[in-house]
């Protein structure tokens, strides 16, 4: 689990393609690797990757063909910069929102416009994800926790307003019109939809619990 608060900007050192997908080597730059162990998770442009090798200045991770197909990794190249965040600790300050590191889709940067000291980005809205994206709701773009500031009238694009600090601490400064970015919609919205639309089992199973409302009332849990 992650918070969407980027800790460092890394650089892709190597991409080694194989039959199973690819192995990436990421230079971590200022990311503190002192508490990283094999098997730990590091969100790389919003994608939860498992560390298979590491040293003080870099780590390696395997990327499956599934991940290559469903994320922007297929368009990445050596030398490209990526957002990095280590998995959160129980003691971590929750500055962003709940981010799983499971990318839902890829979209394009449509326009970039200065607005005072901030920058406005309009991004395309994948049709299968549009119902998850709400004005003033949370969204993750390349691993960065952000707020959706506006939706287009035809529901095909959304706007982000990025403040100078975020531009400095993430790869937003490198975005251009046409740049492909990874999207993760709000985790709560995704599970809420599942709860509201789940199909009933063809063979319902009777509850096995012996707990009843009267028992809970006697125990003081309900009135």
mmCIF file of N, CA and C in Angstrom, residues 93-170:
data_model
loop_
_atom_site.group_PDB
_atom_site.id
_atom_site.type_symbol
_atom_site.label_atom_id
_atom_site.label_comp_id
_atom_site.label_asym_id
_atom_site.label_seq_id
_atom_site.Cartn_x
_atom_site.Cartn_y
_atom_site.Cartn_z
ATOM 1 N N UNK A 93 2.984 9.142 7.942
ATOM 2 C CA UNK A 93 1.963 10.179 7.847
ATOM 3 C C UNK A 93 1.222 10.005 6.529
ATOM 4 N N UNK A 94 -0.117 9.979 6.612
ATOM 5 C CA UNK A 94 -0.933 9.715 5.431
ATOM 6 C C UNK A 94 -1.217 11.024 4.708
ATOM 7 N N UNK A 95 -0.295 11.469 3.860
ATOM 8 C CA UNK A 95 -0.432 12.761 3.219
ATOM 9 C C UNK A 95 -1.230 12.743 1.936
ATOM 10 N N UNK A 96 -1.399 11.576 1.316
ATOM 11 C CA UNK A 96 -2.117 11.506 0.048
ATOM 12 C C UNK A 96 -3.442 10.796 0.211
ATOM 13 N N UNK A 97 -3.609 9.667 -0.501
ATOM 14 C CA UNK A 97 -4.789 8.822 -0.316
ATOM 15 C C UNK A 97 -4.365 7.371 -0.511
ATOM 16 N N UNK A 98 -5.260 6.429 -0.272
ATOM 17 C CA UNK A 98 -4.907 5.015 -0.379
ATOM 18 C C UNK A 98 -4.615 4.646 -1.833
ATOM 19 N N UNK A 99 -3.380 4.195 -2.074
ATOM 20 C CA UNK A 99 -2.939 3.839 -3.421
ATOM 21 C C UNK A 99 -2.433 2.396 -3.375
ATOM 22 N N UNK A 100 -2.954 1.556 -4.260
ATOM 23 C CA UNK A 100 -2.584 0.139 -4.239
ATOM 24 C C UNK A 100 -1.367 -0.174 -5.103
ATOM 25 N N UNK A 101 -1.083 0.686 -6.079
ATOM 26 C CA UNK A 101 0.005 0.380 -7.008
ATOM 27 C C UNK A 101 -0.434 -0.531 -8.139
ATOM 28 N N UNK A 102 -1.755 -0.688 -8.318
ATOM 29 C CA UNK A 102 -2.306 -1.498 -9.400
ATOM 30 C C UNK A 102 -2.937 -0.558 -10.423
ATOM 31 N N UNK A 103 -2.269 -0.386 -11.538
ATOM 32 C CA UNK A 103 -2.686 0.592 -12.543
ATOM 33 C C UNK A 103 -3.954 0.132 -13.248
ATOM 34 N N UNK A 104 -4.912 1.044 -13.392
ATOM 35 C CA UNK A 104 -6.186 0.732 -14.041
ATOM 36 C C UNK A 104 -6.178 1.022 -15.529
ATOM 37 N N UNK A 105 -5.312 1.917 -15.967
ATOM 38 C CA UNK A 105 -5.288 2.254 -17.380
ATOM 39 C C UNK A 105 -4.253 3.316 -17.687
ATOM 40 N N UNK A 106 -4.150 3.635 -18.948
ATOM 41 C CA UNK A 106 -3.189 4.635 -19.435
ATOM 42 C C UNK A 106 -3.959 5.725 -20.161
ATOM 43 N N UNK A 107 -3.557 6.977 -19.962
ATOM 44 C CA UNK A 107 -4.187 8.070 -20.694
ATOM 45 C C UNK A 107 -3.107 9.012 -21.222
ATOM 46 N N UNK A 108 -3.529 9.996 -22.012
ATOM 47 C CA UNK A 108 -2.595 10.931 -22.641
ATOM 48 C C UNK A 108 -2.742 12.334 -22.077
ATOM 49 N N UNK A 109 -1.632 13.042 -22.003
ATOM 50 C CA UNK A 109 -1.659 14.469 -21.683
ATOM 51 C C UNK A 109 -2.139 15.200 -22.932
ATOM 52 N N UNK A 110 -3.224 15.969 -22.784
ATOM 53 C CA UNK A 110 -3.823 16.656 -23.932
ATOM 54 C C UNK A 110 -3.371 18.103 -24.068
ATOM 55 N N UNK A 111 -3.175 18.786 -22.940
ATOM 56 C CA UNK A 111 -2.740 20.176 -22.993
ATOM 57 C C UNK A 111 -2.062 20.545 -21.685
ATOM 58 N N UNK A 112 -1.186 21.538 -21.759
ATOM 59 C CA UNK A 112 -0.453 22.035 -20.596
ATOM 60 C C UNK A 112 -0.488 23.555 -20.656
ATOM 61 N N UNK A 113 -1.043 24.182 -19.595
ATOM 62 C CA UNK A 113 -1.231 25.633 -19.600
ATOM 63 C C UNK A 113 -0.833 26.228 -18.263
ATOM 64 N N UNK A 114 -0.075 27.302 -18.287
ATOM 65 C CA UNK A 114 0.264 28.005 -17.051
ATOM 66 C C UNK A 114 -0.946 28.773 -16.533
ATOM 67 N N UNK A 115 -1.130 28.739 -15.217
ATOM 68 C CA UNK A 115 -2.211 29.491 -14.577
ATOM 69 C C UNK A 115 -1.656 30.056 -13.279
ATOM 70 N N UNK A 116 -1.198 31.299 -13.327
ATOM 71 C CA UNK A 116 -0.507 31.877 -12.175
ATOM 72 C C UNK A 116 0.799 31.131 -11.948
ATOM 73 N N UNK A 117 1.035 30.706 -10.695
ATOM 74 C CA UNK A 117 2.261 29.957 -10.423
ATOM 75 C C UNK A 117 2.046 28.452 -10.531
ATOM 76 N N UNK A 118 0.851 28.036 -10.935
ATOM 77 C CA UNK A 118 0.548 26.623 -11.104
ATOM 78 C C UNK A 118 0.454 26.268 -12.582
ATOM 79 N N UNK A 119 0.340 24.977 -12.858
ATOM 80 C CA UNK A 119 0.220 24.505 -14.239
ATOM 81 C C UNK A 119 -1.010 23.617 -14.340
ATOM 82 N N UNK A 120 -1.839 23.865 -15.357
ATOM 83 C CA UNK A 120 -3.032 23.055 -15.577
ATOM 84 C C UNK A 120 -2.757 22.028 -16.666
ATOM 85 N N UNK A 121 -3.095 20.786 -16.367
ATOM 86 C CA UNK A 121 -2.941 19.685 -17.308
ATOM 87 C C UNK A 121 -4.327 19.101 -17.592
ATOM 88 N N UNK A 122 -4.690 19.008 -18.849
ATOM 89 C CA UNK A 122 -5.883 18.257 -19.236
ATOM 90 C C UNK A 122 -5.431 16.893 -19.733
ATOM 91 N N UNK A 123 -6.044 15.849 -19.192
ATOM 92 C CA UNK A 123 -5.706 14.472 -19.554
ATOM 93 C C UNK A 123 -6.934 13.778 -20.128
ATOM 94 N N UNK A 124 -6.701 12.870 -21.068
ATOM 95 C CA UNK A 124 -7.805 12.102 -21.625
ATOM 96 C C UNK A 124 -8.360 11.154 -20.567
ATOM 97 N N UNK A 125 -9.660 10.879 -20.655
ATOM 98 C CA UNK A 125 -10.318 10.026 -19.674
ATOM 99 C C UNK A 125 -10.745 8.718 -20.353
ATOM 100 N N UNK A 126 -10.085 7.598 -20.052
ATOM 101 C CA UNK A 126 -10.501 6.326 -20.654
ATOM 102 C C UNK A 126 -11.978 6.057 -20.374
ATOM 103 N N UNK A 127 -12.728 5.655 -21.390
ATOM 104 C CA UNK A 127 -14.176 5.504 -21.242
ATOM 105 C C UNK A 127 -14.548 4.488 -20.170
ATOM 106 N N UNK A 128 -13.736 3.443 -19.993
ATOM 107 C CA UNK A 128 -14.067 2.421 -19.004
ATOM 108 C C UNK A 128 -13.750 2.855 -17.580
ATOM 109 N N UNK A 129 -13.062 3.978 -17.433
ATOM 110 C CA UNK A 129 -12.727 4.480 -16.101
ATOM 111 C C UNK A 129 -13.465 5.770 -15.764
ATOM 112 N N UNK A 130 -14.189 6.334 -16.725
ATOM 113 C CA UNK A 130 -14.799 7.657 -16.549
ATOM 114 C C UNK A 130 -15.721 7.718 -15.338
ATOM 115 N N UNK A 131 -16.464 6.645 -15.064
ATOM 116 C CA UNK A 131 -17.424 6.688 -13.965
ATOM 117 C C UNK A 131 -16.758 6.656 -12.596
ATOM 118 N N UNK A 132 -15.450 6.376 -12.552
ATOM 119 C CA UNK A 132 -14.715 6.409 -11.286
ATOM 120 C C UNK A 132 -14.126 7.793 -10.993
ATOM 121 N N UNK A 133 -14.056 8.646 -12.013
ATOM 122 C CA UNK A 133 -13.344 9.918 -11.894
ATOM 123 C C UNK A 133 -14.344 11.029 -11.619
ATOM 124 N N UNK A 134 -14.217 11.650 -10.455
ATOM 125 C CA UNK A 134 -15.181 12.662 -10.019
ATOM 126 C C UNK A 134 -14.473 13.973 -9.718
ATOM 127 N N UNK A 135 -15.149 15.073 -9.989
ATOM 128 C CA UNK A 135 -14.597 16.385 -9.656
ATOM 129 C C UNK A 135 -14.345 16.474 -8.153
ATOM 130 N N UNK A 136 -13.160 16.931 -7.780
ATOM 131 C CA UNK A 136 -12.680 17.027 -6.399
ATOM 132 C C UNK A 136 -12.407 15.662 -5.775
ATOM 133 N N UNK A 137 -12.453 14.612 -6.600
ATOM 134 C CA UNK A 137 -12.098 13.286 -6.118
ATOM 135 C C UNK A 137 -10.609 13.034 -6.274
ATOM 136 N N UNK A 138 -10.136 11.932 -5.704
ATOM 137 C CA UNK A 138 -8.718 11.578 -5.769
ATOM 138 C C UNK A 138 -8.421 10.699 -6.976
ATOM 139 N N UNK A 139 -7.230 10.879 -7.518
ATOM 140 C CA UNK A 139 -6.757 10.029 -8.602
ATOM 141 C C UNK A 139 -5.240 9.959 -8.504
ATOM 142 N N UNK A 140 -4.675 8.866 -9.007
ATOM 143 C CA UNK A 140 -3.224 8.691 -8.991
ATOM 144 C C UNK A 140 -2.700 8.737 -10.423
ATOM 145 N N UNK A 141 -1.763 9.629 -10.688
ATOM 146 C CA UNK A 141 -1.163 9.773 -12.014
ATOM 147 C C UNK A 141 0.328 9.490 -11.892
ATOM 148 N N UNK A 142 0.787 8.406 -12.523
ATOM 149 C CA UNK A 142 2.185 7.980 -12.406
ATOM 150 C C UNK A 142 2.624 7.919 -10.941
ATOM 151 N N UNK A 143 1.720 7.444 -10.088
ATOM 152 C CA UNK A 143 2.044 7.255 -8.682
ATOM 153 C C UNK A 143 1.833 8.456 -7.797
ATOM 154 N N UNK A 144 1.459 9.601 -8.361
ATOM 155 C CA UNK A 144 1.273 10.822 -7.587
ATOM 156 C C UNK A 144 -0.190 10.996 -7.198
ATOM 157 N N UNK A 145 -0.453 11.172 -5.907
ATOM 158 C CA UNK A 145 -1.809 11.409 -5.414
ATOM 159 C C UNK A 145 -2.230 12.827 -5.766
ATOM 160 N N UNK A 146 -3.349 12.958 -6.507
ATOM 161 C CA UNK A 146 -3.793 14.260 -6.982
ATOM 162 C C UNK A 146 -5.302 14.404 -6.854
ATOM 163 N N UNK A 147 -5.765 15.646 -6.971
ATOM 164 C CA UNK A 147 -7.189 15.955 -6.930
ATOM 165 C C UNK A 147 -7.664 16.342 -8.322
ATOM 166 N N UNK A 148 -8.758 15.751 -8.755
ATOM 167 C CA UNK A 148 -9.375 16.114 -10.037
ATOM 168 C C UNK A 148 -10.073 17.460 -9.855
ATOM 169 N N UNK A 149 -9.664 18.464 -10.626
ATOM 170 C CA UNK A 149 -10.227 19.805 -10.465
ATOM 171 C C UNK A 149 -11.419 20.092 -11.364
ATOM 172 N N UNK A 150 -11.510 19.391 -12.476
ATOM 173 C CA UNK A 150 -12.649 19.624 -13.372
ATOM 174 C C UNK A 150 -12.776 18.472 -14.352
ATOM 175 N N UNK A 151 -14.009 18.279 -14.845
ATOM 176 C CA UNK A 151 -14.294 17.304 -15.890
ATOM 177 C C UNK A 151 -14.852 18.045 -17.096
ATOM 178 N N UNK A 152 -14.578 17.550 -18.282
ATOM 179 C CA UNK A 152 -15.141 18.175 -19.473
ATOM 180 C C UNK A 152 -16.629 17.842 -19.562
ATOM 181 N N UNK A 153 -17.378 18.672 -20.275
ATOM 182 C CA UNK A 153 -18.824 18.478 -20.396
ATOM 183 C C UNK A 153 -19.174 17.149 -21.050
ATOM 184 N N UNK A 154 -18.319 16.682 -21.970
ATOM 185 C CA UNK A 154 -18.601 15.417 -22.651
ATOM 186 C C UNK A 154 -17.987 14.216 -21.938
ATOM 187 N N UNK A 155 -17.394 14.465 -20.755
ATOM 188 C CA UNK A 155 -16.870 13.378 -19.916
ATOM 189 C C UNK A 155 -15.763 12.585 -20.613
ATOM 190 N N UNK A 156 -14.936 13.280 -21.390
ATOM 191 C CA UNK A 156 -13.850 12.597 -22.090
ATOM 192 C C UNK A 156 -12.464 13.013 -21.597
ATOM 193 N N UNK A 157 -12.407 14.025 -20.717
ATOM 194 C CA UNK A 157 -11.124 14.461 -20.199
ATOM 195 C C UNK A 157 -11.304 15.093 -18.830
ATOM 196 N N UNK A 158 -10.188 15.182 -18.081
ATOM 197 C CA UNK A 158 -10.227 15.795 -16.763
ATOM 198 C C UNK A 158 -9.014 16.688 -16.566
ATOM 199 N N UNK A 159 -9.160 17.650 -15.628
ATOM 200 C CA UNK A 159 -8.110 18.639 -15.426
ATOM 201 C C UNK A 159 -7.452 18.477 -14.068
ATOM 202 N N UNK A 160 -6.137 18.647 -14.061
ATOM 203 C CA UNK A 160 -5.348 18.680 -12.835
ATOM 204 C C UNK A 160 -4.674 20.039 -12.738
ATOM 205 N N UNK A 161 -4.633 20.596 -11.543
ATOM 206 C CA UNK A 161 -3.903 21.850 -11.308
ATOM 207 C C UNK A 161 -2.731 21.518 -10.402
ATOM 208 N N UNK A 162 -1.524 21.649 -10.931
ATOM 209 C CA UNK A 162 -0.327 21.183 -10.234
ATOM 210 C C UNK A 162 0.454 22.382 -9.700
ATOM 211 N N UNK A 163 0.694 22.379 -8.398
ATOM 212 C CA UNK A 163 1.418 23.473 -7.753
ATOM 213 C C UNK A 163 2.920 23.298 -7.960
ATOM 214 N N UNK A 164 3.718 24.366 -7.800
ATOM 215 C CA UNK A 164 5.155 24.299 -8.065
ATOM 216 C C UNK A 164 5.891 23.194 -7.302
ATOM 217 N N UNK A 165 5.523 22.970 -6.038
ATOM 218 C CA UNK A 165 6.223 21.936 -5.256
ATOM 219 C C UNK A 165 6.055 20.566 -5.907
ATOM 220 N N UNK A 166 4.853 20.242 -6.358
ATOM 221 C CA UNK A 166 4.611 18.940 -6.990
ATOM 222 C C UNK A 166 5.375 18.827 -8.299
ATOM 223 N N UNK A 167 5.412 19.901 -9.064
ATOM 224 C CA UNK A 167 6.178 19.896 -10.316
ATOM 225 C C UNK A 167 7.650 19.611 -10.034
ATOM 226 N N UNK A 168 8.181 20.211 -8.979
ATOM 227 C CA UNK A 168 9.588 20.046 -8.634
ATOM 228 C C UNK A 168 9.912 18.647 -8.141
ATOM 229 N N UNK A 169 8.999 18.035 -7.369
ATOM 230 C CA UNK A 169 9.284 16.778 -6.696
ATOM 231 C C UNK A 169 8.849 15.542 -7.477
ATOM 232 N N UNK A 170 8.234 15.723 -8.637
ATOM 233 C CA UNK A 170 7.771 14.604 -9.453
ATOM 234 C C UNK A 170 8.238 14.795 -10.890
#
